[in-house]
mmCIF file with all atom_site columns, C-alpha atoms in Angstrom:
data_model
loop_
_atom_site.group_PDB
_atom_site.id
_atom_site.type_symbol
_atom_site.label_atom_id
_atom_site.label_alt_id
_atom_site.label_comp_id
_atom_site.label_asym_id
_atom_site.label_entity_id
_atom_site.label_seq_id
_atom_site.pdbx_PDB_ins_code
_atom_site.Cartn_x
_atom_site.Cartn_y
_atom_site.Cartn_z
_atom_site.occupancy
_atom_site.B_iso_or_equiv
_atom_site.pdbx_formal_charge
_atom_site.auth_seq_id
_atom_site.auth_comp_id
_atom_site.auth_asym_id
_atom_site.auth_atom_id
_atom_site.pdbx_PDB_model_num
ATOM 1   C CA . UNK A 1 1   ? 56.948 142.489 -40.252 1.00 42.00 ? 723 UNK A CA 1
ATOM 2   C CA . UNK A 1 2   ? 53.772 140.839 -39.104 1.00 50.00 ? 724 UNK A CA 1
ATOM 3   C CA . UNK A 1 3   ? 51.717 142.644 -36.478 1.00 64.00 ? 725 UNK A CA 1
ATOM 4   C CA . UNK A 1 4   ? 51.048 139.604 -34.373 1.00 81.00 ? 726 UNK A CA 1
ATOM 5   C CA . UNK A 1 5   ? 51.854 138.152 -31.000 1.00 89.00 ? 727 UNK A CA 1
ATOM 6   C CA . UNK A 1 6   ? 55.099 136.207 -31.122 1.00 92.00 ? 728 UNK A CA 1
ATOM 7   C CA . UNK A 1 7   ? 57.118 133.749 -29.091 1.00 93.00 ? 729 UNK A CA 1
ATOM 8   C CA . UNK A 1 8   ? 60.270 135.876 -29.448 1.00 93.00 ? 730 UNK A CA 1
ATOM 9   C CA . UNK A 1 9   ? 58.548 139.068 -28.278 1.00 94.00 ? 731 UNK A CA 1
ATOM 10  C CA . UNK A 1 10  ? 56.909 137.233 -25.367 1.00 96.00 ? 732 UNK A CA 1
ATOM 11  C CA . UNK A 1 11  ? 60.241 135.908 -24.164 1.00 96.00 ? 733 UNK A CA 1
ATOM 12  C CA . UNK A 1 12  ? 62.146 139.138 -24.732 1.00 96.00 ? 734 UNK A CA 1
ATOM 13  C CA . UNK A 1 13  ? 59.613 141.399 -23.004 1.00 96.00 ? 735 UNK A CA 1
ATOM 14  C CA . UNK A 1 14  ? 59.029 139.126 -20.020 1.00 98.00 ? 736 UNK A CA 1
ATOM 15  C CA . UNK A 1 15  ? 62.748 138.451 -19.556 1.00 97.00 ? 737 UNK A CA 1
ATOM 16  C CA . UNK A 1 16  ? 63.281 142.205 -19.173 1.00 96.00 ? 738 UNK A CA 1
ATOM 17  C CA . UNK A 1 17  ? 61.362 142.101 -15.880 1.00 95.00 ? 739 UNK A CA 1
ATOM 18  C CA . UNK A 1 18  ? 62.086 138.649 -14.489 1.00 94.00 ? 740 UNK A CA 1
ATOM 19  C CA . UNK A 1 19  ? 63.896 135.348 -14.786 1.00 95.00 ? 741 UNK A CA 1
ATOM 20  C CA . UNK A 1 20  ? 63.333 131.710 -13.872 1.00 97.00 ? 742 UNK A CA 1
ATOM 21  C CA . UNK A 1 21  ? 59.772 131.577 -15.141 1.00 98.00 ? 743 UNK A CA 1
ATOM 22  C CA . UNK A 1 22  ? 57.533 128.646 -14.305 1.00 98.00 ? 744 UNK A CA 1
ATOM 23  C CA . UNK A 1 23  ? 55.404 129.556 -17.323 1.00 98.00 ? 745 UNK A CA 1
ATOM 24  C CA . UNK A 1 24  ? 55.025 132.289 -19.969 1.00 98.00 ? 746 UNK A CA 1
ATOM 25  C CA . UNK A 1 25  ? 51.839 132.772 -21.981 1.00 97.00 ? 747 UNK A CA 1
ATOM 26  C CA . UNK A 1 26  ? 49.772 135.316 -23.863 1.00 95.00 ? 748 UNK A CA 1
ATOM 27  C CA . UNK A 1 27  ? 46.427 136.329 -22.439 1.00 96.00 ? 749 UNK A CA 1
ATOM 28  C CA . UNK A 1 28  ? 43.755 138.994 -22.491 1.00 95.00 ? 750 UNK A CA 1
ATOM 29  C CA . UNK A 1 29  ? 43.254 141.279 -19.504 1.00 95.00 ? 751 UNK A CA 1
ATOM 30  C CA . UNK A 1 30  ? 39.469 141.464 -19.617 1.00 96.00 ? 752 UNK A CA 1
ATOM 31  C CA . UNK A 1 31  ? 39.145 143.778 -16.605 1.00 94.00 ? 753 UNK A CA 1
ATOM 32  C CA . UNK A 1 32  ? 41.996 145.495 -14.846 1.00 90.00 ? 754 UNK A CA 1
ATOM 33  C CA . UNK A 1 33  ? 41.978 147.755 -11.793 1.00 91.00 ? 755 UNK A CA 1
ATOM 34  C CA . UNK A 1 34  ? 43.912 151.040 -11.704 1.00 89.00 ? 756 UNK A CA 1
ATOM 35  C CA . UNK A 1 35  ? 45.627 149.536 -8.632  1.00 91.00 ? 757 UNK A CA 1
ATOM 36  C CA . UNK A 1 36  ? 47.872 147.649 -11.046 1.00 92.00 ? 758 UNK A CA 1
ATOM 37  C CA . UNK A 1 37  ? 49.784 150.894 -11.541 1.00 91.00 ? 759 UNK A CA 1
ATOM 38  C CA . UNK A 1 38  ? 51.235 150.377 -8.037  1.00 91.00 ? 760 UNK A CA 1
ATOM 39  C CA . UNK A 1 39  ? 53.115 147.426 -9.548  1.00 94.00 ? 761 UNK A CA 1
ATOM 40  C CA . UNK A 1 40  ? 54.428 149.233 -12.646 1.00 93.00 ? 762 UNK A CA 1
ATOM 41  C CA . UNK A 1 41  ? 58.110 148.694 -13.393 1.00 93.00 ? 763 UNK A CA 1
ATOM 42  C CA . UNK A 1 42  ? 58.336 152.211 -14.822 1.00 87.00 ? 764 UNK A CA 1
ATOM 43  C CA . UNK A 1 43  ? 57.277 154.630 -12.060 1.00 77.00 ? 765 UNK A CA 1
ATOM 44  C CA . UNK A 1 44  ? 56.403 157.258 -14.700 1.00 77.00 ? 766 UNK A CA 1
ATOM 45  C CA . UNK A 1 45  ? 53.684 155.107 -16.212 1.00 72.00 ? 767 UNK A CA 1
ATOM 46  C CA . UNK A 1 46  ? 50.410 156.963 -15.762 1.00 64.00 ? 768 UNK A CA 1
ATOM 47  C CA . UNK A 1 47  ? 47.786 154.681 -17.249 1.00 68.00 ? 769 UNK A CA 1
ATOM 48  C CA . UNK A 1 48  ? 46.968 151.336 -18.773 1.00 72.00 ? 770 UNK A CA 1
ATOM 49  C CA . UNK A 1 49  ? 44.002 150.234 -20.858 1.00 72.00 ? 771 UNK A CA 1
ATOM 50  C CA . UNK A 1 50  ? 41.525 148.791 -18.332 1.00 72.00 ? 772 UNK A CA 1
ATOM 51  C CA . UNK A 1 51  ? 39.569 146.364 -20.528 1.00 83.00 ? 773 UNK A CA 1
ATOM 52  C CA . UNK A 1 52  ? 40.319 143.828 -23.251 1.00 90.00 ? 774 UNK A CA 1
ATOM 53  C CA . UNK A 1 53  ? 44.078 144.282 -23.455 1.00 92.00 ? 775 UNK A CA 1
ATOM 54  C CA . UNK A 1 54  ? 46.407 141.685 -24.922 1.00 93.00 ? 776 UNK A CA 1
ATOM 55  C CA . UNK A 1 55  ? 49.288 140.840 -22.635 1.00 95.00 ? 777 UNK A CA 1
ATOM 56  C CA . UNK A 1 56  ? 52.171 138.503 -22.074 1.00 97.00 ? 778 UNK A CA 1
ATOM 57  C CA . UNK A 1 57  ? 51.987 136.875 -18.645 1.00 98.00 ? 779 UNK A CA 1
ATOM 58  C CA . UNK A 1 58  ? 54.890 135.227 -16.843 1.00 98.00 ? 780 UNK A CA 1
ATOM 59  C CA . UNK A 1 59  ? 54.801 133.438 -13.509 1.00 98.00 ? 781 UNK A CA 1
ATOM 60  C CA . UNK A 1 60  ? 57.818 132.968 -11.240 1.00 98.00 ? 782 UNK A CA 1
ATOM 61  C CA . UNK A 1 61  ? 57.938 131.490 -7.753  1.00 97.00 ? 783 UNK A CA 1
ATOM 62  C CA . UNK A 1 62  ? 57.434 134.968 -6.298  1.00 97.00 ? 784 UNK A CA 1
ATOM 63  C CA . UNK A 1 63  ? 55.813 137.216 -8.941  1.00 98.00 ? 785 UNK A CA 1
ATOM 64  C CA . UNK A 1 64  ? 53.155 137.427 -11.625 1.00 98.00 ? 786 UNK A CA 1
ATOM 65  C CA . UNK A 1 65  ? 54.696 139.574 -14.357 1.00 98.00 ? 787 UNK A CA 1
ATOM 66  C CA . UNK A 1 66  ? 52.545 141.233 -16.999 1.00 96.00 ? 788 UNK A CA 1
ATOM 67  C CA . UNK A 1 67  ? 53.498 143.106 -20.164 1.00 95.00 ? 789 UNK A CA 1
ATOM 68  C CA . UNK A 1 68  ? 50.505 144.880 -21.698 1.00 94.00 ? 790 UNK A CA 1
ATOM 69  C CA . UNK A 1 69  ? 50.392 145.482 -25.456 1.00 93.00 ? 791 UNK A CA 1
ATOM 70  C CA . UNK A 1 70  ? 48.961 148.222 -27.635 1.00 90.00 ? 792 UNK A CA 1
ATOM 71  C CA . UNK A 1 71  ? 45.512 147.407 -28.982 1.00 83.00 ? 793 UNK A CA 1
ATOM 72  C CA . UNK A 1 72  ? 46.465 149.014 -32.294 1.00 85.00 ? 794 UNK A CA 1
ATOM 73  C CA . UNK A 1 73  ? 49.830 147.261 -32.674 1.00 87.00 ? 795 UNK A CA 1
ATOM 74  C CA . UNK A 1 74  ? 50.510 144.230 -30.474 1.00 88.00 ? 796 UNK A CA 1
ATOM 75  C CA . UNK A 1 75  ? 54.222 144.484 -31.188 1.00 89.00 ? 797 UNK A CA 1
ATOM 76  C CA . UNK A 1 76  ? 54.365 147.612 -28.994 1.00 90.00 ? 798 UNK A CA 1
ATOM 77  C CA . UNK A 1 77  ? 54.441 147.125 -25.213 1.00 92.00 ? 799 UNK A CA 1
ATOM 78  C CA . UNK A 1 78  ? 52.443 149.696 -23.222 1.00 91.00 ? 800 UNK A CA 1
ATOM 79  C CA . UNK A 1 79  ? 53.263 148.655 -19.667 1.00 92.00 ? 801 UNK A CA 1
ATOM 80  C CA . UNK A 1 80  ? 55.280 146.297 -17.494 1.00 94.00 ? 802 UNK A CA 1
ATOM 81  C CA . UNK A 1 81  ? 54.031 145.127 -14.111 1.00 95.00 ? 803 UNK A CA 1
ATOM 82  C CA . UNK A 1 82  ? 55.478 142.841 -11.470 1.00 97.00 ? 804 UNK A CA 1
ATOM 83  C CA . UNK A 1 83  ? 52.944 141.719 -8.870  1.00 97.00 ? 805 UNK A CA 1
ATOM 84  C CA . UNK A 1 84  ? 54.195 139.814 -5.821  1.00 98.00 ? 806 UNK A CA 1
ATOM 85  C CA . UNK A 1 85  ? 52.194 136.595 -5.562  1.00 97.00 ? 807 UNK A CA 1
ATOM 86  C CA . UNK A 1 86  ? 51.555 137.356 -1.900  1.00 97.00 ? 808 UNK A CA 1
ATOM 87  C CA . UNK A 1 87  ? 49.536 140.433 -3.008  1.00 97.00 ? 809 UNK A CA 1
ATOM 88  C CA . UNK A 1 88  ? 47.113 138.338 -5.088  1.00 97.00 ? 810 UNK A CA 1
ATOM 89  C CA . UNK A 1 89  ? 43.871 137.966 -3.123  1.00 97.00 ? 811 UNK A CA 1
ATOM 90  C CA . UNK A 1 90  ? 40.691 135.949 -3.692  1.00 97.00 ? 812 UNK A CA 1
ATOM 91  C CA . UNK A 1 91  ? 42.038 133.935 -6.616  1.00 98.00 ? 813 UNK A CA 1
ATOM 92  C CA . UNK A 1 92  ? 39.377 132.219 -8.720  1.00 98.00 ? 814 UNK A CA 1
ATOM 93  C CA . UNK A 1 93  ? 40.094 129.948 -11.684 1.00 98.00 ? 815 UNK A CA 1
ATOM 94  C CA . UNK A 1 94  ? 37.286 128.711 -13.942 1.00 98.00 ? 816 UNK A CA 1
ATOM 95  C CA . UNK A 1 95  ? 37.878 126.255 -16.786 1.00 97.00 ? 817 UNK A CA 1
ATOM 96  C CA . UNK A 1 96  ? 35.855 126.834 -19.962 1.00 96.00 ? 818 UNK A CA 1
ATOM 97  C CA . UNK A 1 97  ? 36.004 124.967 -23.279 1.00 92.00 ? 819 UNK A CA 1
ATOM 98  C CA . UNK A 1 98  ? 38.904 126.850 -24.846 1.00 94.00 ? 820 UNK A CA 1
ATOM 99  C CA . UNK A 1 99  ? 40.209 129.000 -22.006 1.00 97.00 ? 821 UNK A CA 1
ATOM 100 C CA . UNK A 1 100 ? 40.653 129.541 -18.315 1.00 98.00 ? 822 UNK A CA 1
ATOM 101 C CA . UNK A 1 101 ? 39.188 132.608 -16.648 1.00 98.00 ? 823 UNK A CA 1
ATOM 102 C CA . UNK A 1 102 ? 41.457 133.766 -13.833 1.00 98.00 ? 824 UNK A CA 1
ATOM 103 C CA . UNK A 1 103 ? 40.147 136.416 -11.459 1.00 98.00 ? 825 UNK A CA 1
ATOM 104 C CA . UNK A 1 104 ? 41.849 137.911 -8.450  1.00 98.00 ? 826 UNK A CA 1
ATOM 105 C CA . UNK A 1 105 ? 41.947 141.091 -6.461  1.00 97.00 ? 827 UNK A CA 1
ATOM 106 C CA . UNK A 1 106 ? 44.741 143.586 -5.964  1.00 96.00 ? 828 UNK A CA 1
ATOM 107 C CA . UNK A 1 107 ? 44.200 145.705 -2.891  1.00 93.00 ? 829 UNK A CA 1
ATOM 108 C CA . UNK A 1 108 ? 40.494 144.812 -2.995  1.00 95.00 ? 830 UNK A CA 1
ATOM 109 C CA . UNK A 1 109 ? 39.922 145.568 -6.706  1.00 95.00 ? 831 UNK A CA 1
ATOM 110 C CA . UNK A 1 110 ? 39.292 143.131 -9.565  1.00 95.00 ? 832 UNK A CA 1
ATOM 111 C CA . UNK A 1 111 ? 41.640 141.825 -12.230 1.00 96.00 ? 833 UNK A CA 1
ATOM 112 C CA . UNK A 1 112 ? 40.248 139.254 -14.665 1.00 97.00 ? 834 UNK A CA 1
ATOM 113 C CA . UNK A 1 113 ? 42.243 137.489 -17.369 1.00 97.00 ? 835 UNK A CA 1
ATOM 114 C CA . UNK A 1 114 ? 41.285 135.087 -20.130 1.00 97.00 ? 836 UNK A CA 1
ATOM 115 C CA . UNK A 1 115 ? 43.999 132.500 -20.662 1.00 97.00 ? 837 UNK A CA 1
ATOM 116 C CA . UNK A 1 116 ? 43.336 131.087 -24.102 1.00 95.00 ? 838 UNK A CA 1
ATOM 117 C CA . UNK A 1 117 ? 44.227 127.473 -24.749 1.00 94.00 ? 839 UNK A CA 1
ATOM 118 C CA . UNK A 1 118 ? 44.635 128.136 -28.462 1.00 86.00 ? 840 UNK A CA 1
ATOM 119 C CA . UNK A 1 119 ? 47.203 130.129 -30.355 1.00 74.00 ? 841 UNK A CA 1
ATOM 120 C CA . UNK A 1 120 ? 45.860 129.763 -33.883 1.00 72.00 ? 842 UNK A CA 1
ATOM 121 C CA . UNK A 1 121 ? 47.215 132.319 -36.322 1.00 69.00 ? 843 UNK A CA 1
ATOM 122 C CA . UNK A 1 122 ? 49.886 133.644 -33.989 1.00 80.00 ? 844 UNK A CA 1
ATOM 123 C CA . UNK A 1 123 ? 53.457 132.612 -33.370 1.00 79.00 ? 845 UNK A CA 1
ATOM 124 C CA . UNK A 1 124 ? 53.151 131.384 -29.765 1.00 89.00 ? 846 UNK A CA 1
ATOM 125 C CA . UNK A 1 125 ? 54.462 127.909 -28.969 1.00 91.00 ? 847 UNK A CA 1
ATOM 126 C CA . UNK A 1 126 ? 53.078 125.418 -26.439 1.00 93.00 ? 848 UNK A CA 1
ATOM 127 C CA . UNK A 1 127 ? 50.261 127.715 -25.295 1.00 95.00 ? 849 UNK A CA 1
ATOM 128 C CA . UNK A 1 128 ? 48.086 124.877 -23.961 1.00 94.00 ? 850 UNK A CA 1
ATOM 129 C CA . UNK A 1 129 ? 50.865 123.339 -21.881 1.00 96.00 ? 851 UNK A CA 1
ATOM 130 C CA . UNK A 1 130 ? 52.072 126.712 -20.618 1.00 96.00 ? 852 UNK A CA 1
ATOM 131 C CA . UNK A 1 131 ? 48.558 127.809 -19.590 1.00 97.00 ? 853 UNK A CA 1
ATOM 132 C CA . UNK A 1 132 ? 47.995 124.535 -17.760 1.00 97.00 ? 854 UNK A CA 1
ATOM 133 C CA . UNK A 1 133 ? 51.354 124.895 -15.983 1.00 98.00 ? 855 UNK A CA 1
ATOM 134 C CA . UNK A 1 134 ? 50.564 128.481 -14.986 1.00 98.00 ? 856 UNK A CA 1
ATOM 135 C CA . UNK A 1 135 ? 47.092 127.598 -13.679 1.00 98.00 ? 857 UNK A CA 1
ATOM 136 C CA . UNK A 1 136 ? 48.417 124.637 -11.688 1.00 98.00 ? 858 UNK A CA 1
ATOM 137 C CA . UNK A 1 137 ? 51.179 126.792 -10.147 1.00 97.00 ? 859 UNK A CA 1
ATOM 138 C CA . UNK A 1 138 ? 48.702 129.565 -9.234  1.00 97.00 ? 860 UNK A CA 1
ATOM 139 C CA . UNK A 1 139 ? 46.425 127.054 -7.532  1.00 93.00 ? 861 UNK A CA 1
ATOM 140 C CA . UNK A 1 140 ? 49.264 125.843 -5.261  1.00 86.00 ? 862 UNK A CA 1
#
């Protein structure tokens, strides 16, 4: 079994916490506030890695769902979060050459994600289109 991000895992893990996705992608949580724990699906979850964490991100009409992954084995989920879109404050989206940088605040504290436009060497399909769809939907 390859220890890589995969389309099947992305779909399976995100579908556990939501349906009717506008877009599903993989991303890196560059900076994440402890306030994200208020949005944990599992109320017993005590912590999440705060910097440079791979994640699957899914956007619905009402929620931004995030599944964080182990830095040692990206096939192992470490947390599931469902953030109501109405709780996302001060959204900023910056386009770079090969990624978008999405920043927002949760209860006044920063979350920053890199949404890569490439998926070279991993089994993720349509990453570019899905990132563009997600960014467009967040902007509206």
